[in-house]
mmCIF file of C-alpha atoms in Angstrom:
data_model
loop_
_atom_site.group_PDB
_atom_site.id
_atom_site.type_symbol
_atom_site.label_atom_id
_atom_site.label_comp_id
_atom_site.label_asym_id
_atom_site.label_seq_id
_atom_site.Cartn_x
_atom_site.Cartn_y
_atom_site.Cartn_z
ATOM 1 C CA MET A 23 -50.649 37.265 -4.760
ATOM 2 C CA LYS A 24 -46.542 37.036 -3.524
ATOM 3 C CA TYR A 25 -45.772 37.891 -0.187
ATOM 4 C CA GLU A 26 -43.520 40.808 0.442
ATOM 5 C CA TRP A 27 -42.201 41.555 3.863
ATOM 6 C CA LYS A 28 -41.090 45.023 2.747
ATOM 7 C CA LYS A 29 -44.709 46.092 1.628
ATOM 8 C CA GLN A 30 -46.794 43.695 4.439
ATOM 9 C CA GLU A 31 -44.473 43.823 7.592
ATOM 10 C CA LYS A 32 -43.721 47.595 7.241
ATOM 11 C CA GLU A 33 -43.859 47.889 11.142
ATOM 12 C CA PHE A 34 -41.002 45.580 11.590
ATOM 13 C CA TYR A 35 -38.411 47.031 9.198
ATOM 14 C CA ARG A 36 -39.362 50.768 9.430
ATOM 15 C CA ALA A 37 -36.853 52.129 11.874
ATOM 16 C CA THR A 38 -35.079 55.365 11.631
ATOM 17 C CA THR A 39 -31.851 57.027 12.807
ATOM 18 C CA THR A 40 -33.560 58.163 15.801
ATOM 19 C CA PRO A 41 -34.309 55.928 18.675
ATOM 20 C CA ALA A 42 -37.414 54.261 19.361
ATOM 21 C CA LEU A 43 -39.507 52.115 21.548
ATOM 22 C CA VAL A 44 -41.014 48.599 19.659
ATOM 23 C CA THR A 45 -42.674 45.250 20.801
ATOM 24 C CA MET A 46 -41.351 42.800 18.614
ATOM 25 C CA PRO A 47 -43.988 39.585 18.762
ATOM 26 C CA MET A 48 -43.127 35.748 17.869
ATOM 27 C CA GLN A 49 -41.083 35.022 15.079
ATOM 28 C CA SER A 50 -39.958 31.815 13.600
ATOM 29 C CA TYR A 51 -36.602 31.890 11.667
ATOM 30 C CA ILE A 52 -33.994 29.141 10.377
ATOM 31 C CA MET A 53 -30.915 29.871 12.369
ATOM 32 C CA ILE A 54 -27.290 28.823 13.074
ATOM 33 C CA ASN A 55 -24.690 29.288 15.676
ATOM 34 C CA GLY A 56 -21.370 30.530 15.594
ATOM 35 C CA LYS A 57 -18.206 32.107 17.350
ATOM 36 C CA GLY A 58 -15.736 33.971 16.392
ATOM 37 C CA ASN A 59 -14.577 37.446 13.850
ATOM 38 C CA PRO A 60 -17.587 37.655 11.599
ATOM 39 C CA ASN A 61 -14.825 38.916 8.932
ATOM 40 C CA ASP A 62 -13.653 35.112 8.774
ATOM 41 C CA ALA A 63 -14.378 32.244 6.220
ATOM 42 C CA ASP A 64 -16.529 30.738 8.743
ATOM 43 C CA PHE A 65 -18.968 33.507 8.994
ATOM 44 C CA SER A 66 -19.210 33.422 5.075
ATOM 45 C CA SER A 67 -19.967 29.762 5.061
ATOM 46 C CA ARG A 68 -22.848 29.310 7.900
ATOM 47 C CA VAL A 69 -24.366 32.178 5.901
ATOM 48 C CA ALA A 70 -23.946 30.764 2.551
ATOM 49 C CA ALA A 71 -25.707 27.829 4.258
ATOM 50 C CA LEU A 72 -28.782 29.404 5.539
ATOM 51 C CA TYR A 73 -29.399 31.269 1.980
ATOM 52 C CA SER A 74 -29.190 28.057 0.502
ATOM 53 C CA LEU A 75 -31.485 26.666 2.863
ATOM 54 C CA ALA A 76 -33.883 29.895 2.640
ATOM 55 C CA TYR A 77 -34.578 29.610 -1.165
ATOM 56 C CA ALA A 78 -35.086 26.259 -1.025
ATOM 57 C CA ILE A 79 -37.804 26.975 1.391
ATOM 58 C CA LYS A 80 -39.140 29.648 -1.149
ATOM 59 C CA MET A 81 -38.922 27.376 -4.258
ATOM 60 C CA GLY A 82 -40.517 24.352 -2.226
ATOM 61 C CA TYR A 83 -43.502 26.447 -1.333
ATOM 62 C CA LYS A 84 -43.766 28.202 -4.556
ATOM 63 C CA ALA A 85 -43.676 24.586 -6.406
ATOM 64 C CA ALA A 86 -46.392 23.524 -3.823
ATOM 65 C CA ALA A 87 -48.598 26.517 -4.549
ATOM 66 C CA THR A 88 -48.177 26.284 -8.561
ATOM 67 C CA ALA A 89 -49.601 22.447 -7.942
ATOM 68 C CA ALA A 90 -52.183 23.250 -5.553
ATOM 69 C CA GLY A 91 -53.741 26.133 -7.868
ATOM 70 C CA ASP A 92 -56.101 28.734 -6.812
ATOM 71 C CA SER A 93 -56.490 27.032 -3.466
ATOM 72 C CA LYS A 94 -53.789 28.850 -2.152
ATOM 73 C CA GLU A 95 -53.995 32.784 -1.682
ATOM 74 C CA VAL A 96 -49.852 33.134 -1.328
ATOM 75 C CA SER A 97 -48.205 31.784 -4.285
ATOM 76 C CA ASP A 98 -44.853 32.819 -3.657
ATOM 77 C CA PHE A 99 -42.733 34.965 -0.710
ATOM 78 C CA THR A 100 -40.014 37.473 -0.887
ATOM 79 C CA VAL A 101 -36.741 36.076 1.499
ATOM 80 C CA TYR A 102 -36.468 37.983 4.463
ATOM 81 C CA PRO A 103 -32.818 39.768 5.178
ATOM 82 C CA LEU A 104 -30.240 38.149 7.367
ATOM 83 C CA GLU A 105 -30.532 39.001 10.743
ATOM 84 C CA GLY A 106 -27.653 38.175 13.449
ATOM 85 C CA VAL A 107 -28.066 38.249 17.514
ATOM 86 C CA TRP A 108 -24.569 38.999 18.510
ATOM 87 C CA THR A 109 -23.248 38.302 21.973
ATOM 88 C CA GLN A 110 -19.867 39.560 24.127
ATOM 89 C CA GLN A 111 -18.321 36.737 26.084
ATOM 90 C CA ARG A 112 -17.218 39.425 28.284
ATOM 91 C CA ASP A 113 -17.826 42.989 29.254
ATOM 92 C CA GLY A 114 -15.283 45.467 27.971
ATOM 93 C CA ASP A 115 -14.130 46.537 24.656
ATOM 94 C CA LEU A 116 -14.973 44.523 21.841
ATOM 95 C CA VAL A 117 -13.065 41.941 20.736
ATOM 96 C CA LYS A 118 -14.695 40.336 17.415
ATOM 97 C CA GLU A 119 -12.615 37.185 17.865
ATOM 98 C CA GLU A 120 -14.634 36.731 21.103
ATOM 99 C CA LEU A 121 -17.928 37.195 19.716
ATOM 100 C CA GLU A 122 -20.873 34.677 19.566
ATOM 101 C CA TYR A 123 -23.398 34.404 17.463
ATOM 102 C CA THR A 124 -27.132 33.341 16.089
ATOM 103 C CA ILE A 125 -27.165 34.598 12.157
ATOM 104 C CA MET A 126 -30.865 33.659 11.084
ATOM 105 C CA ILE A 127 -33.412 34.375 8.144
ATOM 106 C CA ARG A 128 -36.982 34.691 9.268
ATOM 107 C CA GLN A 129 -39.802 32.971 7.697
ATOM 108 C CA PRO A 130 -43.268 33.949 6.891
ATOM 109 C CA ASN A 131 -45.730 32.406 9.522
ATOM 110 C CA PHE A 132 -47.216 30.079 6.862
ATOM 111 C CA VAL A 133 -44.004 28.017 6.635
ATOM 112 C CA THR A 134 -44.180 25.034 8.671
ATOM 113 C CA GLU A 135 -41.498 22.859 10.197
ATOM 114 C CA GLY A 136 -42.710 19.995 7.880
ATOM 115 C CA MET A 137 -41.755 22.692 4.472
ATOM 116 C CA VAL A 138 -38.664 22.983 6.457
ATOM 117 C CA CYS A 139 -37.569 19.763 6.684
ATOM 118 C CA LYS A 140 -38.725 19.250 3.159
ATOM 119 C CA ALA A 141 -36.571 21.843 1.779
ATOM 120 C CA MET A 142 -33.663 20.672 3.781
ATOM 121 C CA GLU A 143 -34.025 17.135 2.470
ATOM 122 C CA ALA A 144 -33.834 18.558 -1.321
ATOM 123 C CA VAL A 145 -31.029 21.017 -0.783
ATOM 124 C CA LYS A 146 -29.008 18.471 0.926
ATOM 125 C CA LYS A 147 -29.286 16.306 -2.398
ATOM 126 C CA LYS A 148 -28.995 19.553 -4.682
ATOM 127 C CA LYS A 149 -26.497 21.158 -2.910
ATOM 128 C CA PRO A 150 -24.531 19.264 -0.359
ATOM 129 C CA ASN A 151 -22.688 21.213 2.907
ATOM 130 C CA PRO A 152 -22.086 19.827 5.902
ATOM 131 C CA LEU A 153 -23.266 22.872 8.112
ATOM 132 C CA TYR A 154 -27.155 22.205 7.333
ATOM 133 C CA ALA A 155 -26.781 19.609 10.145
ATOM 134 C CA GLU A 156 -26.506 22.733 12.442
ATOM 135 C CA ILE A 157 -29.278 24.560 11.108
ATOM 136 C CA ARG A 158 -32.405 24.582 13.205
ATOM 137 C CA PHE A 159 -35.790 26.022 12.963
ATOM 138 C CA ALA A 160 -37.214 27.749 15.961
ATOM 139 C CA THR A 161 -38.955 30.787 17.195
ATOM 140 C CA MET A 162 -37.753 33.822 18.823
ATOM 141 C CA GLU A 163 -39.551 36.818 20.748
ATOM 142 C CA ASP A 164 -37.805 39.848 21.733
ATOM 143 C CA GLY A 165 -40.928 41.666 23.112
ATOM 144 C CA SER A 166 -39.946 45.364 24.180
ATOM 145 C CA CYS A 167 -37.208 47.183 22.665
ATOM 146 C CA ILE A 168 -35.174 49.741 21.619
ATOM 147 C CA GLU A 169 -34.537 50.245 17.772
ATOM 148 C CA ILE A 170 -32.386 52.691 15.687
ATOM 149 C CA LEU A 171 -31.492 52.684 12.092
ATOM 150 C CA HIS A 172 -27.411 52.624 11.540
ATOM 151 C CA ILE A 173 -26.088 53.701 8.432
ATOM 152 C CA GLY A 174 -22.662 53.200 7.652
ATOM 153 C CA ALA A 175 -19.908 50.819 8.506
ATOM 154 C CA PHE A 176 -20.829 48.161 10.938
ATOM 155 C CA ASP A 177 -17.538 49.425 12.744
ATOM 156 C CA ASP A 178 -19.032 52.891 13.344
ATOM 157 C CA GLU A 179 -22.106 50.986 15.050
ATOM 158 C CA PRO A 180 -21.432 52.306 18.466
ATOM 159 C CA VAL A 181 -22.149 56.090 17.373
ATOM 160 C CA SER A 182 -25.801 54.445 17.211
ATOM 161 C CA PHE A 183 -25.637 52.630 20.544
ATOM 162 C CA LEU A 184 -24.667 55.574 22.208
ATOM 163 C CA LYS A 185 -27.956 57.229 20.741
ATOM 164 C CA MET A 186 -29.973 54.266 22.249
ATOM 165 C CA ASP A 187 -27.925 54.004 25.633
ATOM 166 C CA GLN A 188 -29.077 57.781 25.764
ATOM 167 C CA PHE A 189 -32.673 57.317 24.880
ATOM 168 C CA ALA A 190 -32.990 54.281 27.484
ATOM 169 C CA GLU A 191 -31.393 56.211 30.412
ATOM 170 C CA LYS A 192 -33.910 59.290 29.284
ATOM 171 C CA HIS A 193 -37.509 56.591 29.682
ATOM 172 C CA HIS A 194 -35.950 55.191 32.744
ATOM 173 C CA LEU A 195 -35.242 51.744 30.646
ATOM 174 C CA GLU A 196 -32.193 49.318 31.212
ATOM 175 C CA ARG A 197 -31.241 46.080 28.800
ATOM 176 C CA SER A 198 -32.930 43.229 29.879
ATOM 177 C CA LYS A 199 -30.742 40.575 27.910
ATOM 178 C CA ARG A 200 -27.231 40.473 27.006
ATOM 179 C CA PHE A 201 -27.568 39.861 23.581
ATOM 180 C CA HIS A 202 -28.474 42.775 20.943
ATOM 181 C CA ARG A 203 -29.900 41.982 17.408
ATOM 182 C CA GLU A 204 -29.081 43.200 13.954
ATOM 183 C CA ILE A 205 -30.814 43.240 10.661
ATOM 184 C CA TYR A 206 -29.122 43.658 7.523
ATOM 185 C CA LEU A 207 -31.286 45.455 4.762
ATOM 186 C CA ASN A 208 -28.629 45.420 2.020
ATOM 187 C CA ASN A 209 -25.516 43.671 0.777
ATOM 188 C CA PRO A 210 -22.200 44.578 2.290
ATOM 189 C CA GLY A 211 -20.613 42.893 -0.853
ATOM 190 C CA ARG A 212 -22.413 45.387 -3.141
ATOM 191 C CA VAL A 213 -22.992 48.562 -0.957
ATOM 192 C CA GLU A 214 -20.333 50.623 -0.218
ATOM 193 C CA LYS A 215 -19.740 50.705 3.398
ATOM 194 C CA SER A 216 -21.195 54.557 4.233
ATOM 195 C CA LYS A 217 -24.251 53.531 2.376
ATOM 196 C CA LEU A 218 -24.980 50.330 4.415
ATOM 197 C CA LYS A 219 -28.509 49.683 6.416
ATOM 198 C CA THR A 220 -28.706 48.274 9.457
ATOM 199 C CA ILE A 221 -31.358 48.083 11.922
ATOM 200 C CA LEU A 222 -30.249 47.643 15.883
ATOM 201 C CA ARG A 223 -32.290 46.481 18.528
ATOM 202 C CA TYR A 224 -31.843 45.149 21.822
ATOM 203 C CA ALA A 225 -34.425 43.973 24.419
ATOM 204 C CA VAL A 226 -35.301 46.620 27.436
ATOM 205 C CA ARG A 227 -37.416 46.446 30.834
ATOM 206 C CA LYS A 228 -38.095 49.284 32.893
ATOM 207 C CA THR A 229 -35.429 50.170 35.447
ATOM 208 C CA ARG A 230 -35.684 48.871 38.942
ATOM 209 C CA PRO A 231 -36.273 51.870 41.411
ATOM 210 C CA ALA A 232 -33.237 52.150 44.140
ATOM 211 C CA PRO A 233 -33.888 50.518 47.114
ATOM 212 C CA LEU A 234 -34.684 52.697 50.004
#
């Protein structure tokens, strides 16, 4: 059986253009940190390094599953979409050059750190890249979040964030972390800006009551 996140994990990727409250569990990722404008070459280089490792993990797992025969219930899996956790260094208007980010690609629960390390050694030989040294395998748990599906250009995301903020206020919620998460459901290099689909999420908690 091939594990496909679009089918087996619909609950994590079914956001709509109406804000909703969701709870996100602990999930595993390969990830790399960065700073600056996402339109710069450094960001693209980091994305490329992540994808090289992600596909090496997939192919390594598939090869091992084939060798194991029927003892493996899952024989292959679809690579998950790119995600980014974004933080502005200071409040106010967005200055892309001052952004801090961690971009990541989620891994299925059956992928282990040992598999990632083995794939890393293989991809270093096949497709050398100094950025591999900055990639790590780790977990994140976002917990209670507001999410929305943003359709359109990245620069138009403030419209969707406004809807999320209004939803938060209506339900007596406030942001609990400075960063927000973006999940890129299609490739900006192959899709018109107006048709880009991005899940936006930020963590929330109940608003603290005003002091007496």
